[in-house]
Every structure is written in C-alpha cells, then in structure tokens.
mmCIF file of C-alpha atoms in Angstrom:
data_model
loop_
_atom_site.group_PDB
_atom_site.id
_atom_site.type_symbol
_atom_site.label_atom_id
_atom_site.label_comp_id
_atom_site.label_asym_id
_atom_site.label_seq_id
_atom_site.Cartn_x
_atom_site.Cartn_y
_atom_site.Cartn_z
ATOM 1 C CA MET B 1 20.062 20.340 30.771
ATOM 2 C CA ALA B 2 22.300 22.413 33.336
ATOM 3 C CA TRP B 3 22.629 19.534 35.387
ATOM 4 C CA ARG B 4 23.819 17.872 32.796
ATOM 5 C CA SER B 5 27.308 19.603 32.075
ATOM 6 C CA CYS B 6 27.389 20.131 36.550
ATOM 7 C CA ALA B 7 27.796 16.237 36.148
ATOM 8 C CA VAL B 8 30.325 16.407 33.509
ATOM 9 C CA LEU B 9 32.137 19.104 35.346
ATOM 10 C CA LEU B 10 32.062 16.991 39.007
ATOM 11 C CA ALA B 11 33.563 13.830 36.836
ATOM 12 C CA ARG B 12 36.472 16.645 35.499
ATOM 13 C CA SER B 13 36.783 17.938 38.860
ATOM 14 C CA GLY B 14 37.276 14.512 40.469
ATOM 15 C CA HIS B 15 39.595 13.226 38.441
ATOM 16 C CA ASP B 16 41.696 16.367 38.967
ATOM 17 C CA ALA B 17 41.385 15.295 42.510
ATOM 18 C CA LEU B 18 42.367 12.083 42.053
ATOM 19 C CA ARG B 19 45.324 13.374 40.451
ATOM 20 C CA SER B 20 46.039 15.551 43.411
ATOM 21 C CA SER B 21 45.720 13.214 46.004
ATOM 22 C CA ALA B 22 48.315 11.027 45.077
ATOM 23 C CA ARG B 23 50.357 14.236 45.406
ATOM 24 C CA GLY B 24 48.991 14.773 48.716
ATOM 25 C CA ASP B 25 47.396 18.012 48.261
ATOM 26 C CA ARG B 26 43.464 18.575 49.249
ATOM 27 C CA CYS B 27 40.583 19.211 47.157
ATOM 28 C CA PRO B 28 41.907 22.196 44.815
ATOM 29 C CA HIS B 29 40.003 26.095 44.914
ATOM 30 C CA SER B 30 38.701 25.322 41.344
ATOM 31 C CA LEU B 31 36.704 22.350 42.038
ATOM 32 C CA GLN B 32 35.203 24.575 45.254
ATOM 33 C CA GLN B 33 34.314 27.305 42.307
ATOM 34 C CA ARG B 34 32.753 24.912 39.966
ATOM 35 C CA CYS B 35 30.678 23.050 42.261
ATOM 36 C CA GLY B 36 29.003 26.248 43.616
ATOM 37 C CA PHE B 37 28.283 27.228 39.762
ATOM 38 C CA LYS B 38 30.339 30.639 40.589
ATOM 39 C CA LYS B 39 33.125 31.234 37.517
ATOM 40 C CA ALA B 40 36.521 29.385 38.272
ATOM 41 C CA VAL B 41 39.859 31.010 37.563
ATOM 42 C CA LYS B 42 41.250 30.454 34.309
ATOM 43 C CA LYS B 43 44.501 27.726 34.555
ATOM 44 C CA PRO B 44 46.875 26.370 31.685
ATOM 45 C CA GLU B 45 45.241 23.126 31.611
ATOM 46 C CA PRO B 46 46.642 20.278 28.909
ATOM 47 C CA LYS B 47 44.942 19.577 26.190
ATOM 48 C CA LYS B 48 43.791 16.057 26.902
ATOM 49 C CA VAL B 49 41.948 17.338 29.875
ATOM 50 C CA GLU B 50 39.677 19.917 27.702
ATOM 51 C CA GLN B 51 38.383 17.063 25.697
ATOM 52 C CA LEU B 52 36.826 15.942 28.670
ATOM 53 C CA VAL B 53 33.915 18.255 28.466
ATOM 54 C CA PRO B 54 31.822 17.449 25.400
ATOM 55 C CA PRO B 55 30.511 20.334 22.969
ATOM 56 C CA GLN B 56 26.663 19.057 23.615
ATOM 57 C CA ALA B 57 26.861 19.585 27.163
ATOM 58 C CA GLU B 58 28.321 23.380 26.574
ATOM 59 C CA ALA B 59 25.787 23.800 23.888
ATOM 60 C CA SER B 60 22.896 22.698 26.284
ATOM 61 C CA GLU B 61 23.975 25.223 29.028
ATOM 62 C CA ALA B 62 24.499 27.918 26.636
ATOM 63 C CA LEU B 63 20.984 26.876 25.206
ATOM 64 C CA ALA B 64 19.031 26.933 29.135
ATOM 65 C CA GLN B 65 20.869 30.183 30.120
ATOM 66 C CA ARG B 66 19.382 32.006 26.423
ATOM 67 C CA ARG B 67 15.624 30.543 27.451
ATOM 68 C CA ALA B 68 15.830 31.777 31.208
ATOM 69 C CA PRO B 69 13.437 35.053 31.827
ATOM 70 C CA ALA B 70 15.234 38.594 31.758
ATOM 71 C CA PRO B 71 15.869 40.020 35.421
ATOM 72 C CA HIS B 72 13.543 43.449 34.149
ATOM 73 C CA ALA B 73 10.537 41.295 33.105
ATOM 74 C CA LYS B 74 9.852 40.193 36.507
ATOM 75 C CA HIS B 75 9.622 44.167 37.678
ATOM 76 C CA ARG B 76 7.910 45.951 35.597
ATOM 77 C CA ALA B 77 6.847 49.544 36.380
ATOM 78 C CA PRO B 78 3.479 49.493 37.975
ATOM 79 C CA PRO B 79 0.302 50.833 35.805
ATOM 80 C CA THR B 80 -0.109 53.749 38.773
ATOM 81 C CA SER B 81 3.248 55.838 37.685
ATOM 82 C CA PRO B 82 3.615 59.356 37.029
ATOM 83 C CA ARG B 83 3.898 58.376 33.339
ATOM 84 C CA ALA B 84 0.753 56.165 33.467
ATOM 85 C CA PHE B 85 -1.408 59.009 34.605
ATOM 86 C CA GLY B 86 0.304 61.851 32.883
ATOM 87 C CA ARG B 87 -1.627 59.936 30.050
ATOM 88 C CA LEU B 88 -4.998 61.512 30.967
ATOM 89 C CA PHE B 89 -3.973 65.093 30.986
ATOM 90 C CA ARG B 90 -5.299 65.437 27.802
ATOM 91 C CA PRO B 91 -8.637 63.501 28.060
ATOM 92 C CA LEU B 92 -8.785 65.719 31.018
ATOM 93 C CA VAL B 93 -8.586 69.125 29.061
ATOM 94 C CA PHE B 94 -11.174 67.576 26.529
ATOM 95 C CA THR B 95 -13.872 66.713 29.574
ATOM 96 C CA VAL B 96 -13.546 70.121 30.704
ATOM 97 C CA GLY B 97 -13.315 72.144 26.707
ATOM 98 C CA PHE B 98 -15.894 69.380 25.556
ATOM 99 C CA THR B 99 -18.497 70.489 28.854
ATOM 100 C CA GLY B 100 -17.976 74.034 28.576
ATOM 101 C CA CYS B 101 -18.648 73.641 24.650
ATOM 102 C CA SER B 102 -21.720 71.592 25.225
ATOM 103 C CA PHE B 103 -23.702 74.200 27.730
ATOM 104 C CA GLY B 104 -22.368 77.612 25.622
ATOM 105 C CA SER B 105 -24.051 75.585 22.302
ATOM 106 C CA ALA B 106 -26.620 75.264 24.702
ATOM 107 C CA ALA B 107 -27.091 78.553 25.460
ATOM 108 C CA ILE B 108 -26.916 79.431 21.922
ATOM 109 C CA TRP B 109 -29.585 76.967 20.915
ATOM 110 C CA GLN B 110 -31.855 78.567 23.192
ATOM 111 C CA TYR B 111 -31.416 81.630 22.286
ATOM 112 C CA GLU B 112 -32.124 81.057 18.522
ATOM 113 C CA SER B 113 -35.051 79.067 19.230
ATOM 114 C CA LEU B 114 -36.787 81.404 21.268
ATOM 115 C CA LYS B 115 -35.893 83.619 18.899
ATOM 116 C CA SER B 116 -36.907 81.415 15.845
ATOM 117 C CA ARG B 117 -40.555 80.772 18.075
ATOM 118 C CA VAL B 118 -41.153 84.566 18.009
ATOM 119 C CA ASP B 119 -40.612 85.519 14.344
ATOM 120 C CA SER B 120 -42.056 82.281 13.292
ATOM 121 C CA TYR B 121 -45.195 82.817 15.389
ATOM 122 C CA PHE B 122 -47.378 84.332 12.545
ATOM 123 C CA HIS B 123 -45.946 81.571 9.841
ATOM 124 C CA GLU B 124 -47.065 78.613 11.964
ATOM 125 C CA VAL B 125 -50.922 80.719 12.235
ATOM 126 C CA ARG B 126 -50.874 80.294 8.573
ATOM 127 C CA ALA B 127 -49.621 77.182 8.004
ATOM 128 C CA ASP B 128 -52.445 75.766 10.625
ATOM 129 C CA TRP B 129 -54.999 77.917 8.371
ATOM 130 C CA LEU B 130 -54.208 76.369 5.270
ATOM 131 C CA GLU B 131 -53.751 73.341 6.115
ATOM 132 C CA LYS B 132 -57.452 72.830 7.947
ATOM 133 C CA LEU B 133 -58.749 74.307 4.172
ATOM 134 C CA ARG B 134 -57.022 70.656 2.674
ATOM 135 C CA PRO B 135 -59.263 67.561 2.458
ATOM 136 C CA GLN B 136 -58.463 64.975 4.609
ATOM 137 C CA LYS B 137 -56.334 62.194 3.622
ATOM 138 C CA ARG B 138 -57.088 58.685 4.861
ATOM 139 C CA GLY B 139 -54.146 56.040 5.376
ATOM 140 C CA ASP B 140 -51.684 58.429 4.725
ATOM 141 C CA VAL B 141 -48.611 57.351 6.390
ATOM 142 C CA ARG B 142 -46.830 60.358 6.640
ATOM 143 C CA LYS B 143 -50.377 61.557 8.809
ATOM 144 C CA GLU B 144 -49.644 58.398 11.080
ATOM 145 C CA ILE B 145 -46.478 59.626 11.365
ATOM 146 C CA ASN B 146 -46.988 62.735 12.250
ATOM 147 C CA GLN B 147 -49.992 61.771 14.746
ATOM 148 C CA TRP B 148 -47.219 59.959 16.705
ATOM 149 C CA TRP B 149 -44.816 62.423 16.579
ATOM 150 C CA ASN B 150 -47.184 64.985 18.250
ATOM 151 C CA SER B 151 -48.008 62.549 20.698
ATOM 152 C CA LEU B 152 -45.109 62.230 22.020
ATOM 153 C CA SER B 153 -43.659 64.559 25.290
ATOM 154 C CA GLU B 154 -41.011 67.199 24.697
ATOM 155 C CA GLY B 155 -38.892 64.662 26.566
ATOM 156 C CA GLN B 156 -39.434 61.362 24.242
ATOM 157 C CA LYS B 157 -38.893 63.715 21.326
ATOM 158 C CA THR B 158 -35.783 65.017 22.654
ATOM 159 C CA VAL B 159 -34.296 61.399 23.325
ATOM 160 C CA THR B 160 -35.621 59.485 20.529
ATOM 161 C CA GLY B 161 -32.885 61.536 18.413
ATOM 162 C CA ILE B 162 -30.394 59.636 20.813
ATOM 163 C CA ILE B 163 -31.963 56.767 20.382
ATOM 164 C CA ALA B 164 -31.506 56.669 16.747
ATOM 165 C CA ALA B 165 -27.798 57.504 17.034
ATOM 166 C CA ASN B 166 -27.896 54.195 19.169
ATOM 167 C CA ALA B 167 -29.460 52.002 16.551
ATOM 168 C CA ILE B 168 -27.344 53.390 13.681
ATOM 169 C CA VAL B 169 -24.000 53.071 16.046
ATOM 170 C CA PHE B 170 -25.535 49.340 16.750
ATOM 171 C CA CYS B 171 -25.575 48.250 13.206
ATOM 172 C CA CYS B 172 -22.327 49.390 12.378
ATOM 173 C CA TRP B 173 -21.334 46.851 15.009
ATOM 174 C CA ARG B 174 -22.799 44.199 13.019
ATOM 175 C CA VAL B 175 -20.647 44.924 9.776
ATOM 176 C CA PRO B 176 -17.249 42.787 9.582
ATOM 177 C CA ALA B 177 -15.305 45.490 7.562
ATOM 178 C CA LEU B 178 -15.937 48.478 9.988
ATOM 179 C CA GLN B 179 -14.639 46.451 13.482
ATOM 180 C CA ARG B 180 -11.142 47.448 13.331
ATOM 181 C CA SER B 181 -13.070 50.827 13.143
ATOM 182 C CA MET B 182 -15.347 50.655 16.031
ATOM 183 C CA MET B 183 -13.089 49.014 18.769
ATOM 184 C CA LYS B 184 -10.788 52.322 18.242
ATOM 185 C CA TYR B 185 -13.100 55.433 18.144
ATOM 186 C CA PHE B 186 -16.344 53.396 19.905
ATOM 187 C CA THR B 187 -14.552 51.515 22.788
ATOM 188 C CA SER B 188 -12.822 53.765 25.325
ATOM 189 C CA ASN B 189 -9.939 52.782 26.883
ATOM 190 C CA PRO B 190 -6.919 54.460 28.523
ATOM 191 C CA ALA B 191 -4.171 52.100 27.018
ATOM 192 C CA SER B 192 -5.267 52.842 24.134
ATOM 193 C CA LYS B 193 -3.572 55.094 21.624
ATOM 194 C CA THR B 194 -7.084 57.525 20.707
ATOM 195 C CA LEU B 195 -8.076 58.668 24.228
ATOM 196 C CA CYS B 196 -10.249 61.520 23.386
ATOM 197 C CA SER B 197 -12.717 61.270 20.876
ATOM 198 C CA PRO B 198 -13.832 57.530 22.257
ATOM 199 C CA MET B 199 -15.176 59.448 25.687
ATOM 200 C CA LEU B 200 -17.687 60.467 23.609
ATOM 201 C CA LEU B 201 -18.051 58.292 21.049
ATOM 202 C CA SER B 202 -18.351 55.236 23.153
ATOM 203 C CA THR B 203 -21.485 56.581 25.083
ATOM 204 C CA PHE B 204 -23.310 55.870 21.442
ATOM 205 C CA SER B 205 -22.340 52.664 21.458
ATOM 206 C CA HIS B 206 -23.893 49.071 22.367
ATOM 207 C CA PHE B 207 -22.594 45.595 20.989
ATOM 208 C CA SER B 208 -24.808 43.733 23.055
ATOM 209 C CA PHE B 209 -28.844 44.064 21.812
ATOM 210 C CA PHE B 210 -30.438 43.465 25.009
ATOM 211 C CA HIS B 211 -27.331 46.184 26.762
ATOM 212 C CA MET B 212 -28.740 48.993 24.334
ATOM 213 C CA ALA B 213 -32.727 47.882 24.988
ATOM 214 C CA ALA B 214 -32.197 48.374 28.755
ATOM 215 C CA ASN B 215 -30.492 51.367 28.209
ATOM 216 C CA MET B 216 -32.886 52.985 25.944
ATOM 217 C CA TYR B 217 -35.975 52.347 28.048
ATOM 218 C CA VAL B 218 -34.462 53.741 31.011
ATOM 219 C CA LEU B 219 -33.836 56.602 28.909
ATOM 220 C CA TRP B 220 -37.192 56.895 27.554
ATOM 221 C CA SER B 221 -38.858 56.973 31.027
ATOM 222 C CA PHE B 222 -36.890 59.059 32.753
ATOM 223 C CA SER B 223 -37.058 61.676 29.736
ATOM 224 C CA SER B 224 -40.229 63.340 30.245
ATOM 225 C CA SER B 225 -39.197 64.203 34.107
ATOM 226 C CA ALA B 226 -35.535 65.030 32.797
ATOM 227 C CA VAL B 227 -36.943 67.179 29.958
ATOM 228 C CA SER B 228 -39.548 68.978 32.187
ATOM 229 C CA MET B 229 -36.786 69.772 34.579
ATOM 230 C CA LEU B 230 -34.369 71.155 32.717
ATOM 231 C CA GLY B 231 -35.346 72.182 29.172
ATOM 232 C CA ARG B 232 -34.711 70.203 26.499
ATOM 233 C CA GLU B 233 -31.118 72.663 25.613
ATOM 234 C CA GLN B 234 -29.974 71.981 29.074
ATOM 235 C CA PHE B 235 -31.085 68.382 29.445
ATOM 236 C CA LEU B 236 -28.787 67.673 25.776
ATOM 237 C CA ALA B 237 -25.892 69.366 27.831
ATOM 238 C CA VAL B 238 -26.328 67.464 30.914
ATOM 239 C CA TYR B 239 -26.162 64.339 29.044
ATOM 240 C CA LEU B 240 -23.263 64.767 26.619
ATOM 241 C CA SER B 241 -21.260 65.687 29.030
ATOM 242 C CA ALA B 242 -22.148 63.353 31.436
ATOM 243 C CA GLY B 243 -21.089 61.181 29.072
ATOM 244 C CA VAL B 244 -17.705 62.431 29.178
ATOM 245 C CA VAL B 245 -17.117 62.853 32.364
ATOM 246 C CA SER B 246 -18.158 59.116 33.237
ATOM 247 C CA THR B 247 -15.450 57.846 30.608
ATOM 248 C CA PHE B 248 -12.831 60.044 31.910
ATOM 249 C CA PHE B 249 -13.966 58.971 35.614
ATOM 250 C CA SER B 250 -13.538 55.076 33.948
ATOM 251 C CA TYR B 251 -10.009 56.640 32.951
ATOM 252 C CA VAL B 252 -8.948 57.238 36.254
ATOM 253 C CA CYS B 253 -10.215 54.123 38.092
ATOM 254 C CA LYS B 254 -8.477 51.951 35.321
ATOM 255 C CA THR B 255 -4.946 53.697 35.874
ATOM 256 C CA ALA B 256 -5.353 53.998 39.854
ATOM 257 C CA THR B 257 -6.062 50.093 39.627
ATOM 258 C CA GLY B 258 -4.674 48.753 36.692
ATOM 259 C CA ARG B 259 -7.378 47.062 35.593
ATOM 260 C CA PHE B 260 -7.350 48.216 31.980
ATOM 261 C CA GLY B 261 -10.120 47.090 29.281
ATOM 262 C CA PRO B 262 -12.261 48.213 27.010
ATOM 263 C CA SER B 263 -15.853 49.839 28.216
ATOM 264 C CA LEU B 264 -18.691 50.728 25.922
ATOM 265 C CA GLY B 265 -22.357 52.123 26.137
ATOM 266 C CA ALA B 266 -24.520 54.651 27.552
ATOM 267 C CA SER B 267 -24.898 53.694 31.118
ATOM 268 C CA GLY B 268 -22.525 56.628 32.727
ATOM 269 C CA ALA B 269 -24.607 59.442 30.648
ATOM 270 C CA ILE B 270 -28.036 57.413 32.027
ATOM 271 C CA MET B 271 -26.789 57.663 35.138
ATOM 272 C CA ALA B 272 -26.162 61.102 35.394
ATOM 273 C CA VAL B 273 -30.314 61.214 34.022
ATOM 274 C CA LEU B 274 -31.400 59.352 36.629
ATOM 275 C CA ALA B 275 -29.431 60.132 39.509
ATOM 276 C CA ALA B 276 -30.756 64.228 38.690
ATOM 277 C CA VAL B 277 -34.231 63.273 38.372
ATOM 278 C CA CYS B 278 -33.984 61.505 42.318
ATOM 279 C CA THR B 279 -32.125 64.146 43.832
ATOM 280 C CA LYS B 280 -35.193 66.897 42.266
ATOM 281 C CA MET B 281 -37.865 64.758 43.216
ATOM 282 C CA PRO B 282 -36.403 62.332 46.044
ATOM 283 C CA GLU B 283 -39.663 61.501 47.007
ATOM 284 C CA ALA B 284 -41.046 60.163 43.290
ATOM 285 C CA LYS B 285 -42.372 56.524 43.596
ATOM 286 C CA LEU B 286 -40.195 53.833 41.114
ATOM 287 C CA ALA B 287 -40.296 50.605 40.163
ATOM 288 C CA VAL B 288 -38.436 47.836 38.772
ATOM 289 C CA ILE B 289 -39.682 46.561 35.298
ATOM 290 C CA PHE B 290 -40.039 42.873 35.967
ATOM 291 C CA LEU B 291 -41.180 43.029 39.719
ATOM 292 C CA PRO B 292 -43.775 46.494 39.229
ATOM 293 C CA MET B 293 -45.328 45.289 42.425
ATOM 294 C CA PHE B 294 -42.301 46.670 44.750
ATOM 295 C CA THR B 295 -41.822 50.082 44.610
ATOM 296 C CA PHE B 296 -39.619 52.457 46.447
ATOM 297 C CA SER B 297 -38.492 56.347 46.685
ATOM 298 C CA ALA B 298 -36.663 57.896 44.237
ATOM 299 C CA ALA B 299 -33.678 58.665 46.810
ATOM 300 C CA ASN B 300 -33.726 55.146 48.023
ATOM 301 C CA ALA B 301 -32.866 53.838 44.307
ATOM 302 C CA LEU B 302 -29.930 56.373 44.105
ATOM 303 C CA LYS B 303 -28.285 55.621 47.349
ATOM 304 C CA ALA B 304 -28.774 51.536 46.688
ATOM 305 C CA ILE B 305 -27.343 52.462 43.314
ATOM 306 C CA VAL B 306 -24.384 54.693 43.851
ATOM 307 C CA ALA B 307 -23.454 52.026 47.169
ATOM 308 C CA MET B 308 -23.447 49.649 44.474
ATOM 309 C CA ASP B 309 -21.054 51.138 42.028
ATOM 310 C CA THR B 310 -18.916 51.759 44.569
ATOM 311 C CA ALA B 311 -18.774 48.191 46.063
ATOM 312 C CA GLY B 312 -17.856 47.309 42.515
ATOM 313 C CA VAL B 313 -15.101 49.876 41.853
ATOM 314 C CA ILE B 314 -13.241 48.721 45.195
ATOM 315 C CA MET B 315 -13.762 44.996 44.437
ATOM 316 C CA GLY B 316 -12.941 44.912 41.406
ATOM 317 C CA TRP B 317 -16.407 43.537 39.392
ATOM 318 C CA LYS B 318 -15.571 43.507 35.785
ATOM 319 C CA PHE B 319 -19.512 42.632 34.783
ATOM 320 C CA PHE B 320 -20.582 46.421 34.480
ATOM 321 C CA ASP B 321 -17.896 49.160 34.560
ATOM 322 C CA HIS B 322 -18.593 50.538 37.870
ATOM 323 C CA ALA B 323 -16.261 54.130 37.351
ATOM 324 C CA ALA B 324 -18.447 55.055 35.105
ATOM 325 C CA HIS B 325 -21.858 54.729 36.261
ATOM 326 C CA LEU B 326 -20.294 55.950 39.564
ATOM 327 C CA GLY B 327 -18.959 58.980 38.028
ATOM 328 C CA GLY B 328 -22.259 59.585 35.698
ATOM 329 C CA ALA B 329 -24.126 59.503 39.391
ATOM 330 C CA LEU B 330 -21.910 61.543 40.830
ATOM 331 C CA PHE B 331 -22.139 64.367 38.056
ATOM 332 C CA GLY B 332 -25.710 64.563 37.989
ATOM 333 C CA ILE B 333 -26.190 64.606 41.530
ATOM 334 C CA TRP B 334 -23.610 67.579 41.660
ATOM 335 C CA TYR B 335 -24.967 69.421 38.764
ATOM 336 C CA ILE B 336 -28.466 69.685 40.482
ATOM 337 C CA LEU B 337 -27.224 70.356 43.837
ATOM 338 C CA PHE B 338 -24.542 73.228 42.343
ATOM 339 C CA GLY B 339 -23.655 72.888 38.938
ATOM 340 C CA HIS B 340 -27.361 74.662 37.715
ATOM 341 C CA GLU B 341 -26.852 77.900 39.781
ATOM 342 C CA GLN B 342 -22.512 77.905 38.996
ATOM 343 C CA ILE B 343 -23.150 77.507 34.923
ATOM 344 C CA TRP B 344 -26.557 77.185 33.587
ATOM 345 C CA LYS B 345 -28.018 80.569 35.778
ATOM 346 C CA ASN B 346 -24.508 81.898 34.789
ATOM 347 C CA ARG B 347 -25.142 82.150 30.988
ATOM 348 C CA GLU B 348 -26.447 85.372 30.893
ATOM 349 C CA PRO B 349 -23.127 87.437 30.002
ATOM 350 C CA PHE B 350 -22.473 84.563 27.107
ATOM 351 C CA VAL B 351 -26.274 84.911 25.922
ATOM 352 C CA LYS B 352 -25.939 88.342 26.137
ATOM 353 C CA ARG B 353 -22.329 88.747 24.141
ATOM 354 C CA TRP B 354 -23.804 86.338 21.109
ATOM 355 C CA HIS B 355 -26.708 88.767 21.011
ATOM 356 C CA ASP B 356 -24.720 92.312 20.797
ATOM 357 C CA LEU B 357 -22.670 89.682 18.282
ATOM 358 C CA ARG B 358 -25.863 89.323 16.180
ATOM 359 C CA SER B 359 -27.682 92.432 16.307
ATOM 360 C CA GLY B 360 -24.361 94.624 16.056
ATOM 361 C CA GLY B 361 -23.721 92.799 12.490
ATOM 362 C CA GLY B 362 -28.031 93.583 11.808
ATOM 363 C CA GLY B 363 -28.155 97.003 12.968
ATOM 364 C CA ALA B 364 -24.911 98.280 10.825
ATOM 365 C CA ASN B 365 -26.412 96.812 7.536
ATOM 366 C CA GLY B 366 -29.513 97.903 8.572
ATOM 367 C CA GLY B 367 -28.694 101.718 8.961
ATOM 368 C CA GLY B 368 -26.598 101.312 6.016
ATOM 369 C CA GLY B 369 -29.785 100.500 3.929
ATOM 370 C CA ALA B 370 -31.354 103.504 5.424
ATOM 371 C CA VAL B 371 -29.298 106.232 5.031
#
C-alpha cells in the first residue's frame, strides 16, 4: 500500500511543480526529498493543497509501517553466547556431585553387603536345613519364580531392576494426565527450565517400545560381563554416573551448535557399559542380532561406534542423540583406563571412615553396657 501513497505524493508534487514552472523556477527541493522517501521540510501550505492527499492513503502507509518486522528481530543473540553457556553451570555441579555420591554410595553398599553376608552366614545355613525338611510343593508359582531367579547370573539379576524401572516409566508415557510431567522431568533439553533432574530421569525414559526393547536387549547382553568385571555395586555406580555424564555432554553440544530439542533414553548409559566391556576385553567376538553369521572384535566395534557418533555430532544428524552416545562411550573408556584406579581403588579411606563411624557408635554403647 505504500506505493499508492507515493503516487499520491508524486501527483501532489507535480501540481506544485507546474505552479512553480509557470513562475520560471526549477523542481523544488521538497519534491526530491519526497521521491527519495526522506522526511520533507515542513513548510506552510494552503489548506486546499492538504486536501489533495486522501486520508485512506495515510492510514494505509501507517499500517504498512506497523506490519514491517522490527530491526532487532533479525539480529538475535546466537545460542553460543556466554549467557547460554552460563546455564550449564548448575548441570555441571549436578554431574560432579551426583557422580561422587554414586560411587560413595556404592562403596558403602559394598561394605554393608559384605558385613551382612558374614553376619547372616549361620542363619542361611539354618534356613537351608529347614527348607529341606519341608515337603516340596508341585506347581507352586512362587517356586517357579525362585528357580528362574536363581538361574540368572549376577549381572542379569542386577539389570532386572533397571529394566523394570524403564518398563514402568514407559507405561507412564501412555497416561494422558502425566504427559506434561513426563515432558518436563523425563526428557532432557538444555533450553528447558528444569535442567538437573531430567539428566538422571531421562535415562530411564523411552517413548517408543522398539527403542526400549533394543536398549534393554543390549543391556541384558552385556550385563553378565560388566558385572563380573566390575561387581554389582561398582556397575550401578558406573551406569548411573554415565547416564548423567552423557546427558551433560549432550547439553554442551546442543548449546554449542544451537540444535536444541528434547532427548530421552538409556542409550548413553548403555554405551558406557558397552565401551567399558569392549575396552577391557578388546579381543572378544561380537555379532549383530539380525546378522549372527558376521562376527567382529569388540575393539573394532567400539571404534566404529565412536566414529559414527562423532560424525553424527559434526554433521548434525538428528535421528539419535549422537552427542549423548559419544559422551557415554568416552566415559566408559575413560573409566576403564583411568577412572577405576583414581576412584574405586581409592575408596578405602572413605570406607574406613564409615567403618569407624559405625563401630565407634556401637563400641560406645557396648562399653557402657559392660560396665
């Protein structure tokens, strides 16, 4: 509509030019300013000349100016600004704190588990003796479940709880009333207001059944080797810590590239377990479930996975959260090469302090009773 106002202005200026040419003058300076869309100098004009500009044209020109985009909308601050990276300070503190608490809790759990086994040794012998005296029941569902449970390896027993937790969260996704809460707490996104708790909860969250089934199958397959290599307590500490570390790595990559979006799944933690096993046993033979006839070494499989996820991060592939996969794999490799020596083997002072705290309280009570 602005072109219509310009035509009116040209018609108006042409009328003035005709009047001035009759007097022998050149084109006035005000006409040059109006044709160049510059602000004209205010001059006293007769009222008859002002009526030549229709009020509809002025309203149309003002409306066109209001619909034009604001200049600052085209120059938004990039996502890699210092303020955007500043939002990652709390997730960094949460990652370090949660990792430390995970390994500290695992060390205390291992201590209490060993102490409980020693204390309950004779009770277990008595329970086995009484079990033999009881008549055996046939077709008992509980007995069948116990036999199935006892047939599992230590690693399979350990990951059964993880699989059950993932199944429960998967069912919660199917409840419409929980959709808002699930999106807030069970998906990780650096652009979200809630940053810390989804770093852990999203590792137990799957929206697709195929996604959950594939992840749980890989976890079940590598559980026996991982738990026999690390132990139950250390394995859970590595798994939970890897889930948080992989999510933080995803936060950093999304903030640096500006490709924000929600992520969920246990792939980052499972990649850490897979990388740890492949690093510890590089000559082990692996195969794809759909192609069991093709086998390859664990070292070559790990190299291919790391290369694919690195390419996904660089190329910006969006089918998987390749940054979380890469972060989990790097954490698993680092833990086997360096972290086990630096963290788990240096837990003795912490466990000794916990032992002194427990025995000190018990010794004081026992001494008072003896006296």
